[in-house]
PDB file of C-alpha atoms in Angstrom:
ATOM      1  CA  UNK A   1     116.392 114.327 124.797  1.00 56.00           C
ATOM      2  CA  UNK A   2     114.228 114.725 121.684  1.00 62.00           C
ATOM      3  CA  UNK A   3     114.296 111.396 120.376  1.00 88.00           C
ATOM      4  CA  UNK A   4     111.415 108.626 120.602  1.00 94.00           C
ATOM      5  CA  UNK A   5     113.299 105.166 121.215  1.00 95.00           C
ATOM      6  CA  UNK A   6     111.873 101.881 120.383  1.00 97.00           C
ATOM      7  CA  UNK A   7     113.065  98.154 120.999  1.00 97.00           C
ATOM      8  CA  UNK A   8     113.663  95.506 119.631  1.00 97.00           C
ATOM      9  CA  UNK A   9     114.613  96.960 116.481  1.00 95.00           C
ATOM     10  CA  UNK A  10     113.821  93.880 114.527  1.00 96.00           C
ATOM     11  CA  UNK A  11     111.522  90.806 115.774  1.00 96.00           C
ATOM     12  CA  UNK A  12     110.444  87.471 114.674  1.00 96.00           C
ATOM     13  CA  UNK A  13     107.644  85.330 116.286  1.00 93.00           C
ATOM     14  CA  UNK A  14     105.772  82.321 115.560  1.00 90.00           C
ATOM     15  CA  UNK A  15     101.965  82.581 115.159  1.00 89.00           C
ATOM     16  CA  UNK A  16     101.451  81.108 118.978  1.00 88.00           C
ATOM     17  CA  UNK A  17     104.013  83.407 120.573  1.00 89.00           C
ATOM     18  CA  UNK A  18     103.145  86.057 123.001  1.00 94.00           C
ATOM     19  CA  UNK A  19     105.876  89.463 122.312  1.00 96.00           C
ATOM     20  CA  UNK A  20     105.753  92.986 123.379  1.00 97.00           C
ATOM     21  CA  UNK A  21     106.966  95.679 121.285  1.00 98.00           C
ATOM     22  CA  UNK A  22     108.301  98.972 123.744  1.00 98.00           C
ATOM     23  CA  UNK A  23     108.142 103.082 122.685  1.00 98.00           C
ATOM     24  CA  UNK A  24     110.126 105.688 124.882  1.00 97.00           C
ATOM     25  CA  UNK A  25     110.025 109.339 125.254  1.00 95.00           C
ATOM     26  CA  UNK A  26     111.060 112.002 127.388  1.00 88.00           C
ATOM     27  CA  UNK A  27     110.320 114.828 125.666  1.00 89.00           C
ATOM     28  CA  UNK A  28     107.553 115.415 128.129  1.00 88.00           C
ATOM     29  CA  UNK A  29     105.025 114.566 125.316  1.00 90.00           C
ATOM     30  CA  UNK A  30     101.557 113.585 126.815  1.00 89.00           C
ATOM     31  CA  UNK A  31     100.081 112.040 123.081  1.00 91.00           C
ATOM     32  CA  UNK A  32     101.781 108.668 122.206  1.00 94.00           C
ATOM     33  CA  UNK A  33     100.682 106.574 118.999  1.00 95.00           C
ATOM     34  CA  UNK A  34     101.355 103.240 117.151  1.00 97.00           C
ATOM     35  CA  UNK A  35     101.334 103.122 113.387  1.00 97.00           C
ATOM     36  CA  UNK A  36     101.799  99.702 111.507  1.00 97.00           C
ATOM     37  CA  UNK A  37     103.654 100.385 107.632  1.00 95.00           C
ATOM     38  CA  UNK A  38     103.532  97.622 105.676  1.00 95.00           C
ATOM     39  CA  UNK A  39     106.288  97.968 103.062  1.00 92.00           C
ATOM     40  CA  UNK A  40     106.155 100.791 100.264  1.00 89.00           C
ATOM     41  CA  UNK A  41     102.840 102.025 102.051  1.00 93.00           C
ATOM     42  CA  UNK A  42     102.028 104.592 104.158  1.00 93.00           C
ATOM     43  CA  UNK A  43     101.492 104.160 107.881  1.00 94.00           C
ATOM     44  CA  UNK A  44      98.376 103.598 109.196  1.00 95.00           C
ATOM     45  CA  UNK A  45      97.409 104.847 112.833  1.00 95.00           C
ATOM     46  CA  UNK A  46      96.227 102.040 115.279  1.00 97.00           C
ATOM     47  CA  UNK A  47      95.943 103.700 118.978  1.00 96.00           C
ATOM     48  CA  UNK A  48      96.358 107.158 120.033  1.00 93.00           C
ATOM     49  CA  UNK A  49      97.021 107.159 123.758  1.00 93.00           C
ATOM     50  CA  UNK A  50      96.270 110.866 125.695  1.00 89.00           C
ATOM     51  CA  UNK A  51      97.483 111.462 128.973  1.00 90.00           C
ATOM     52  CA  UNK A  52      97.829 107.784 129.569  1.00 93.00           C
ATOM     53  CA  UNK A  53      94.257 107.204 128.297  1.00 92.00           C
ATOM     54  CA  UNK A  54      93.298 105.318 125.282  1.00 94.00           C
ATOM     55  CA  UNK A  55      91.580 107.545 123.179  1.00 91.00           C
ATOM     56  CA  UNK A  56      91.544 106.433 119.445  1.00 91.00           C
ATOM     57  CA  UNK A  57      91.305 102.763 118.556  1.00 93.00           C
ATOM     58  CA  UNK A  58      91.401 102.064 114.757  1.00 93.00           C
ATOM     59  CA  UNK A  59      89.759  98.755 114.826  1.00 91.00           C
ATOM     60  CA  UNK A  60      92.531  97.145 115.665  1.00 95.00           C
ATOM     61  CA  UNK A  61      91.768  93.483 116.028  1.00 95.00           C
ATOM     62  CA  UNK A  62      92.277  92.194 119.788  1.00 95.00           C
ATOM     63  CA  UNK A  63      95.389  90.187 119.087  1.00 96.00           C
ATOM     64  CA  UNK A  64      96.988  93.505 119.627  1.00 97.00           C
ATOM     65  CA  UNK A  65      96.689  95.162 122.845  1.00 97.00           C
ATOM     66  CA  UNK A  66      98.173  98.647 123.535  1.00 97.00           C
ATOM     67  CA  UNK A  67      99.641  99.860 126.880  1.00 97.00           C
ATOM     68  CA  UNK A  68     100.651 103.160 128.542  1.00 96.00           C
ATOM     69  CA  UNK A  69     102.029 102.171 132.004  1.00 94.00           C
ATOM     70  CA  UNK A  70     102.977 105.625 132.310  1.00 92.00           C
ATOM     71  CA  UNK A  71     103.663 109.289 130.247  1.00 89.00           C
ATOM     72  CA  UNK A  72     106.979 108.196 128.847  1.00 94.00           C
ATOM     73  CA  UNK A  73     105.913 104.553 128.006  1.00 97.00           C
ATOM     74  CA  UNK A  74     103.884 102.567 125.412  1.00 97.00           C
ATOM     75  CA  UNK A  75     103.726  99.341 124.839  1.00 98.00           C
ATOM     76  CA  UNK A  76     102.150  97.201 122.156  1.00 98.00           C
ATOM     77  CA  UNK A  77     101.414  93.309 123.426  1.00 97.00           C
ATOM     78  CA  UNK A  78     101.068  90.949 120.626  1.00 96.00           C
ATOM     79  CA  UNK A  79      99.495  87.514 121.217  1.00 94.00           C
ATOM     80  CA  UNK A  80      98.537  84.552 118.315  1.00 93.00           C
ATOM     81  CA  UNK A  81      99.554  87.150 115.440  1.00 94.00           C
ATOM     82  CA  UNK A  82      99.123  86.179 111.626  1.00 95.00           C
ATOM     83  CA  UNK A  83     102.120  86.152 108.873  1.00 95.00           C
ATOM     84  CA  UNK A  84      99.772  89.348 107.402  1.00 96.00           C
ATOM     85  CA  UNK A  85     100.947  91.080 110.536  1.00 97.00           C
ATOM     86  CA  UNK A  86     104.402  91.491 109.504  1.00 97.00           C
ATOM     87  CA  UNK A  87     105.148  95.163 109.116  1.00 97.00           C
ATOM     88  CA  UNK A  88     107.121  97.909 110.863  1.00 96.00           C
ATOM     89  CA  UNK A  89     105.365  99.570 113.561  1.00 97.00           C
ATOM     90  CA  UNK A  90     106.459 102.748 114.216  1.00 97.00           C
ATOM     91  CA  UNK A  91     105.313 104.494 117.838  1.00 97.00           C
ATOM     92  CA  UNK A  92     105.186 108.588 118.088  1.00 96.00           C
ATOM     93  CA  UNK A  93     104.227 110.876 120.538  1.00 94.00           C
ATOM     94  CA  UNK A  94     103.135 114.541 120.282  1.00 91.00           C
ATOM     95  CA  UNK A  95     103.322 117.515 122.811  1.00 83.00           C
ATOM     96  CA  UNK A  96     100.011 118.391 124.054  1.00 68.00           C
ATOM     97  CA  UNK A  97      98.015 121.456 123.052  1.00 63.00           C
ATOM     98  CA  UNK A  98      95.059 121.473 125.966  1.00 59.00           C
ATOM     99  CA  UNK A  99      93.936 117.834 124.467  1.00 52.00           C
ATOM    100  CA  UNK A 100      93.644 118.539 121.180  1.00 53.00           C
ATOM    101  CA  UNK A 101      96.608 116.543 120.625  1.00 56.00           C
ATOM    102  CA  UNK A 102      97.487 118.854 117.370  1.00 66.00           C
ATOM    103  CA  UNK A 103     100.809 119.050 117.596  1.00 82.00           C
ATOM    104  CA  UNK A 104     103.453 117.494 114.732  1.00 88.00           C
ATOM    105  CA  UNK A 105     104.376 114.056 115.750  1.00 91.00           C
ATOM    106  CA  UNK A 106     107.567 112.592 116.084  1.00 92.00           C
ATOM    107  CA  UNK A 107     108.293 109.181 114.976  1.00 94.00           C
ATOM    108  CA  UNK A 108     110.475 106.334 116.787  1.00 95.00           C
ATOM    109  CA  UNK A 109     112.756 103.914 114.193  1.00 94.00           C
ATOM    110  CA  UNK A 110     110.322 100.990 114.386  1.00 95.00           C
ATOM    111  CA  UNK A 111     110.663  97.449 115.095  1.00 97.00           C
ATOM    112  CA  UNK A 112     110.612  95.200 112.495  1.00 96.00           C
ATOM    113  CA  UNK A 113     108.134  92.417 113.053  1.00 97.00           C
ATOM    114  CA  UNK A 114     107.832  89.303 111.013  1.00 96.00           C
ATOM    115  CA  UNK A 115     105.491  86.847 112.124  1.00 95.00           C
ATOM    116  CA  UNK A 116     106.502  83.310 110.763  1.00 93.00           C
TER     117      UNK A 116
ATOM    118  CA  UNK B   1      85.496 108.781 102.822  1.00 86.00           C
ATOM    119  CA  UNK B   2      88.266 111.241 103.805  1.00 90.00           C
ATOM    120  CA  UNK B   3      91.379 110.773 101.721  1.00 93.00           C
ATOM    121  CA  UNK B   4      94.905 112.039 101.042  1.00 96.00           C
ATOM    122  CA  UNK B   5      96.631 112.025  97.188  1.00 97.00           C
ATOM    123  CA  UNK B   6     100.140 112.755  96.514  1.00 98.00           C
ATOM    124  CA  UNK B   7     101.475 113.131  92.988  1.00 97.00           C
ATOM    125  CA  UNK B   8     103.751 112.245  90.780  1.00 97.00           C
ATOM    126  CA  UNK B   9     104.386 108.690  93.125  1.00 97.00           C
ATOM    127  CA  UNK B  10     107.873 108.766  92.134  1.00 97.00           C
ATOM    128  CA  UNK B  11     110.429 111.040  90.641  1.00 96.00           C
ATOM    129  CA  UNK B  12     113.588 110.533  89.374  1.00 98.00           C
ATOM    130  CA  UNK B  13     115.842 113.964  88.981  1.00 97.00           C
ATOM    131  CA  UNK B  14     119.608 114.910  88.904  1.00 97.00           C
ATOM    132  CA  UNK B  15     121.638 116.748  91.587  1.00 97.00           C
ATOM    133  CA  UNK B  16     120.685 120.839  90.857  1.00 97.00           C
ATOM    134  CA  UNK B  17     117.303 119.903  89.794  1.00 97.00           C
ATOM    135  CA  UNK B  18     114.495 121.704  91.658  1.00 97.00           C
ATOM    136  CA  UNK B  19     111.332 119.269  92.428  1.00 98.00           C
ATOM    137  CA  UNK B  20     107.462 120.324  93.465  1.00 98.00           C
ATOM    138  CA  UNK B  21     105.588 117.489  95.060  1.00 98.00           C
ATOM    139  CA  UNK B  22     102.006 117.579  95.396  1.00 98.00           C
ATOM    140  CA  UNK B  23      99.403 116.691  98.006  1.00 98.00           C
ATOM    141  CA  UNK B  24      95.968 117.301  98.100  1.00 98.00           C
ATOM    142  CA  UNK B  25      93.196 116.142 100.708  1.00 97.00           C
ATOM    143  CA  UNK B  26      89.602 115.699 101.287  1.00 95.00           C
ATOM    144  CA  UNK B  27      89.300 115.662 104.944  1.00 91.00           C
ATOM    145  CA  UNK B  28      86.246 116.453 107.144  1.00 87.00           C
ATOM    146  CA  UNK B  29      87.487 118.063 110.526  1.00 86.00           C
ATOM    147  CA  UNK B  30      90.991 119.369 109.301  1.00 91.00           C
ATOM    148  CA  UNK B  31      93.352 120.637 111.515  1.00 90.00           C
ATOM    149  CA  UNK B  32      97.134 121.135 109.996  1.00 93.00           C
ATOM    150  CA  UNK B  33      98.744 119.430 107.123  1.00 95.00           C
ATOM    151  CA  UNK B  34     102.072 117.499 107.493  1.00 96.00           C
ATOM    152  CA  UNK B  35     105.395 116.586 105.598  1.00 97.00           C
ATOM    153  CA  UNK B  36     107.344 114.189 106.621  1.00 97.00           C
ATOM    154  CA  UNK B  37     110.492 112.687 104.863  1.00 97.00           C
ATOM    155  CA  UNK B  38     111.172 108.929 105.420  1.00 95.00           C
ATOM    156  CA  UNK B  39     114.587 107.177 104.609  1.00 92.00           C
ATOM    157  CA  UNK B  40     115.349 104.003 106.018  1.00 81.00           C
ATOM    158  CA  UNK B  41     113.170 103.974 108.878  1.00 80.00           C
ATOM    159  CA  UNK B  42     111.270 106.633 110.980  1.00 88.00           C
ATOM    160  CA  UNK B  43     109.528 109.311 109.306  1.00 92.00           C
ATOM    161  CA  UNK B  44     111.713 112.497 110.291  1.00 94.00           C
ATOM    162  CA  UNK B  45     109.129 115.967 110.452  1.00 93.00           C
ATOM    163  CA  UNK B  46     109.639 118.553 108.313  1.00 96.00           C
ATOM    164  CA  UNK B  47     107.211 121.000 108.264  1.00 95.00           C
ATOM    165  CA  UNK B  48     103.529 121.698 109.910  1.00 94.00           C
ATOM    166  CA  UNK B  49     101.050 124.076 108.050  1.00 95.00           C
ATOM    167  CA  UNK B  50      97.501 125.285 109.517  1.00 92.00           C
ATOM    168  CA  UNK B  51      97.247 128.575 107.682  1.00 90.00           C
ATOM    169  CA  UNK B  52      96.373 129.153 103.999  1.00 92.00           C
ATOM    170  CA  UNK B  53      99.097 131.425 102.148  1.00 91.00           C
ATOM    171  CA  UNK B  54     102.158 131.315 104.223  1.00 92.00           C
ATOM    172  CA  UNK B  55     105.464 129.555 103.163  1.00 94.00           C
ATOM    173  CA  UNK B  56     107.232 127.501 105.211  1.00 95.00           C
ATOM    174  CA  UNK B  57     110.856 127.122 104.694  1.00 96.00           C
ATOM    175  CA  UNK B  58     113.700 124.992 106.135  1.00 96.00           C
ATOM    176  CA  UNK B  59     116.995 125.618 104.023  1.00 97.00           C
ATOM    177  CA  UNK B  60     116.392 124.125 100.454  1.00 98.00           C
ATOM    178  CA  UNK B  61     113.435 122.947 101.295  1.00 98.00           C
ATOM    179  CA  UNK B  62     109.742 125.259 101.395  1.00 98.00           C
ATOM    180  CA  UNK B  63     105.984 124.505 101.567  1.00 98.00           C
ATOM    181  CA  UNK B  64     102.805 126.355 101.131  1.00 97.00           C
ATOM    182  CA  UNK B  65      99.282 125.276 102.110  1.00 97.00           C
ATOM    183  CA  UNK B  66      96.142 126.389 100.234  1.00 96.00           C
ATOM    184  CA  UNK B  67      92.897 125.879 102.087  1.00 93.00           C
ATOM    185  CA  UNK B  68      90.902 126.823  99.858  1.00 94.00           C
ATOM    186  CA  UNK B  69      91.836 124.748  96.873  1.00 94.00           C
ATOM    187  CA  UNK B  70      92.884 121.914  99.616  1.00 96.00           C
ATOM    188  CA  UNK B  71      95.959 121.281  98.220  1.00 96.00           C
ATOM    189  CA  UNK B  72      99.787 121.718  99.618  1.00 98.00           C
ATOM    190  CA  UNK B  73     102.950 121.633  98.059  1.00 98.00           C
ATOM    191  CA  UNK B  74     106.596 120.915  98.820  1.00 98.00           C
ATOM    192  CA  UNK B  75     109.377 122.420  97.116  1.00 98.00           C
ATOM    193  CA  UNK B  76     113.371 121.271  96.841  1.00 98.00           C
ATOM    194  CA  UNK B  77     115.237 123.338  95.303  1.00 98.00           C
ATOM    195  CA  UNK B  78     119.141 122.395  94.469  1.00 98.00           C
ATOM    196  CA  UNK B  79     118.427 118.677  95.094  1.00 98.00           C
ATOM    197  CA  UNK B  80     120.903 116.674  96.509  1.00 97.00           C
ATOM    198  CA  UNK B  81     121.464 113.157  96.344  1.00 97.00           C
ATOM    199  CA  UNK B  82     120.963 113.202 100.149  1.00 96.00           C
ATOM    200  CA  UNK B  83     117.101 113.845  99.584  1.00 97.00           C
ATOM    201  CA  UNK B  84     116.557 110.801  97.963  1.00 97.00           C
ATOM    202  CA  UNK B  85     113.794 109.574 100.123  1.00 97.00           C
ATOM    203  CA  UNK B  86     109.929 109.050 100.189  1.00 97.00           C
ATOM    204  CA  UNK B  87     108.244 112.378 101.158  1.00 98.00           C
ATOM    205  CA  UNK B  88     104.928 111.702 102.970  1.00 97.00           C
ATOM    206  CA  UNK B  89     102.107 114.731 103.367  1.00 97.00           C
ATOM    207  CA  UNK B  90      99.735 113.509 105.903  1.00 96.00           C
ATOM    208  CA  UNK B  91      96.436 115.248 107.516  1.00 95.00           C
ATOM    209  CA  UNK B  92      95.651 115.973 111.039  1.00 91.00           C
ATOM    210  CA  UNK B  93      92.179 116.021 112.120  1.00 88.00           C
ATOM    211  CA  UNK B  94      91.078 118.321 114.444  1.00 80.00           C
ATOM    212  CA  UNK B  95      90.736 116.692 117.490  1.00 75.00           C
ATOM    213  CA  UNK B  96      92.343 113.199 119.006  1.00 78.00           C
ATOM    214  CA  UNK B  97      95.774 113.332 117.309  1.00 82.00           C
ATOM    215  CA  UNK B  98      94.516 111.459 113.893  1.00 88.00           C
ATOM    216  CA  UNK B  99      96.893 111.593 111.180  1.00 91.00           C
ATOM    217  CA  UNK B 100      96.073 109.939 107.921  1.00 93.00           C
ATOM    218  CA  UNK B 101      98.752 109.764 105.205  1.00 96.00           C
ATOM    219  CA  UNK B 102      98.909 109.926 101.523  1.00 96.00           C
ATOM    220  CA  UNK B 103     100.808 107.657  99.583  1.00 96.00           C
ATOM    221  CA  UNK B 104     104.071 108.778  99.845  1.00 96.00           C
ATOM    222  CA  UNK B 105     106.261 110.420  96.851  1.00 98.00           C
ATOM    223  CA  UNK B 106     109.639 108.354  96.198  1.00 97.00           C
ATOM    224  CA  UNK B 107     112.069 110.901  95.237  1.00 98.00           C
ATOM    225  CA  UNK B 108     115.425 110.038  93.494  1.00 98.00           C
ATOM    226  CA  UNK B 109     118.144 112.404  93.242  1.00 98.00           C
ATOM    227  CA  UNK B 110     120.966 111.221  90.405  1.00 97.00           C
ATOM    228  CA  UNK B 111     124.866 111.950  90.945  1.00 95.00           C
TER     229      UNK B 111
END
């Protein structure tokens, strides 16, 4: 399996909902990411998780709140989001090199979020 | 501040055409330098370079990184309308997994 799989595909939420956005590999990769794209942009990295450890945070503001229940997992809690949040966020993962996490990364389809 | 330019931003070509993209970085703590081609929706890897001077090449497609000059470029030769796309050169720092991107080149291949 070399693919990184990520549902919902597409999402809309009001600005009090609570959602959870969901990244899956099992390509044994011990680095998983999530990168927000706002449209004709680049993406821009939020968390690196490494060996189930949160590593990098971006200054992400708290409304978002990363998880990594376990290596194949990562999940991205949203809570009292802001129409400015709407974007696709894309989740990767990487294999491990000791835990210098430079390896290329491989990048899921996205979900779709609009926040209304 | 570190930072990651990619020239021309878009290109429009016809089918046969060959196409050099550019990307050049100023990046404290660099590790490898990144292509990535984006349709639709994930960006899909293409090619990883950490040393200066060797070409990388996938089919129609080659890159080259120069660490000296801190620059990289991608080449397609015989373009296709299938590589119409946004081609994305991103940085990866040395340790922790950190890519930044640059802007992204939007490529378009005519019939």
């Amino acid at each position: 399996d070399t693919e990184v799989t990520q549902t919902p595909k597409h999402l809309v939420m009001g600005m009090t909902n609570k959602k959870s956005l969901k990244c899956e590999q099992h390509m044994g990769h011990r680095a998983m990411y999530w990168y927000k794209q706002k449209a004709k942009k680049p993406p821009e990295l939020m968390f690196v998780y490494s060996y189930e450890k949160l590593s990098i945070n971006e200054s992400v503001p708290s409304r978002f709140s990363p998880e990594c229940p376990n290596s194949s997992l990562l999940n991205l809690h949203l809570h009292a989001l802001q129409p400015e949040d709407s974007a696709l966020y894309l989740c990767a993962s990487s294999q491990p090199s000791g835990r210098a996490n430079d390896n290329e990364q491989f990048f899921g389809p996205g979900t779709r979020l609009t926040v209304l | 501040e570190d930072k990651v330019v990619q020239s021309p931003l878009s290109l429009v070509v016809h089918e046969g055409d060959t196409v050099t993209l550019n990307c050049s970085y100023e990046v404290t703590n660099f590790r490898s330098l990144l292509w990535y081609k984006q349709e639709k929706k994930a960006p899909t890897f293409l090619f990883m370079l950490t040393s200066s001077g060797i070409e990388k090449k996938s089919g129609r497609l080659s890159s080259i990184l120069d660490k000296k000059e801190l620059f990289s470029i991608l080449n397609i030769t015989a373009t296709q309308t299938g590589d119409s796309a946004v081609y994305l050169c991103a940085v990866l720092y040395n340790q922790g997994g950190k890519l930044i991107f640059g802007q992204g080149t939007e490529l378009s291949v005519k019939p």
